[in-house]
Short mmCIF file of C-alpha atoms and ligand atoms in Angstrom, two decimals:
data_model
loop_
_atom_site.label_atom_id
_atom_site.label_comp_id
_atom_site.label_asym_id
_atom_site.label_seq_id
_atom_site.Cartn_x
_atom_site.Cartn_y
_atom_site.Cartn_z
CA MET W 1394 147.53 89.77 77.40
CA ALA W 1395 145.95 89.17 74.32
CA ALA W 1396 144.57 91.64 71.91
CA THR W 1397 142.78 94.42 73.40
CA LEU W 1398 138.91 94.93 72.31
CA GLU W 1399 138.83 97.93 70.30
CA LYS W 1400 135.91 100.07 71.18
CA VAL W 1401 134.73 102.84 68.95
CA LYS W 1402 132.18 105.77 69.63
CA CYS W 1403 128.84 105.09 68.39
CA ALA W 1404 128.27 107.00 65.05
CA CYS W 1405 125.27 108.84 66.04
CA SER W 1406 126.63 112.22 66.53
CA THR W 1407 125.20 112.90 69.92
CA CYS W 1408 125.79 109.72 71.32
CA GLU W 1409 128.32 109.26 73.78
CA CYS W 1410 128.43 105.54 74.01
CA MET W 1411 131.64 103.31 73.19
CA VAL W 1412 130.69 100.26 71.64
CA SER W 1413 132.37 97.07 70.54
CA PRO W 1414 132.49 96.42 66.95
CA ASP W 1415 131.57 93.03 67.25
CA LYS W 1416 128.34 93.98 69.32
CA ALA W 1417 127.58 96.99 67.67
CA ILE W 1418 124.89 97.41 64.83
CA GLU W 1419 126.70 98.15 61.60
CA LYS W 1420 125.09 100.37 59.26
CA ASP W 1421 126.85 101.88 56.26
CA GLY W 1422 130.13 101.01 57.62
CA LYS W 1423 129.35 102.67 60.73
CA TYR W 1424 128.96 101.11 64.41
CA TYR W 1425 125.83 102.04 66.42
CA CYS W 1426 125.21 100.97 69.89
CA GLY W 1427 121.57 100.07 69.12
CA GLU W 1428 118.78 100.21 66.79
CA ALA W 1429 117.59 103.79 67.64
CA CYS W 1430 120.99 105.32 66.89
CA ALA W 1431 121.40 103.21 63.51
CA ASN W 1432 118.03 104.50 62.33
CA GLY W 1433 118.81 108.01 63.18
CA HIS W 1434 116.25 108.35 65.99
CA ALA W 1435 113.65 108.24 62.78
CA ASP W 1436 111.04 107.44 65.31
CA GLY W 1437 111.73 110.57 67.35
CA SER W 1438 113.07 108.36 70.18
CA HIS W 1439 115.56 109.98 72.78
CA GLY W 1440 118.53 108.18 74.13
CA CYS W 1441 119.63 104.61 73.23
CA GLY W 1442 118.81 102.86 76.34
CA HIS W 1443 122.11 103.55 78.15
CA PRO W 1444 121.78 105.33 81.44
CA GLY W 1445 122.34 109.18 80.96
CA CYS W 1446 122.48 109.20 77.37
CA THR W 1447 120.03 111.53 75.83
CA CYS W 1448 121.33 111.41 72.06
CA GLY W 1449 118.94 111.70 69.38
CA GLY W 1450 117.17 114.77 71.10
ZN1 ZN H 1510 123.94 106.56 73.65
ZN1 ZN H 1511 124.17 105.24 70.15
ZN1 ZN H 1512 121.94 107.91 69.21
#
């Protein structure tokens, strides 16, 4: 078994998603699961495109 791909929780405070750093959107040294989270849901969007996730509300 080679190295395990380490996942980190999306830096969006209310987001529960786990993201791989190599696939995540990095902003200010933090990892986000998507654009909506990365920009702090500035557009008022809820959720991040993942089923069941209602972060940003
Ligand atoms: Zn999420
Ligand atoms: Zn997120
Ligand atoms: Zn979010």
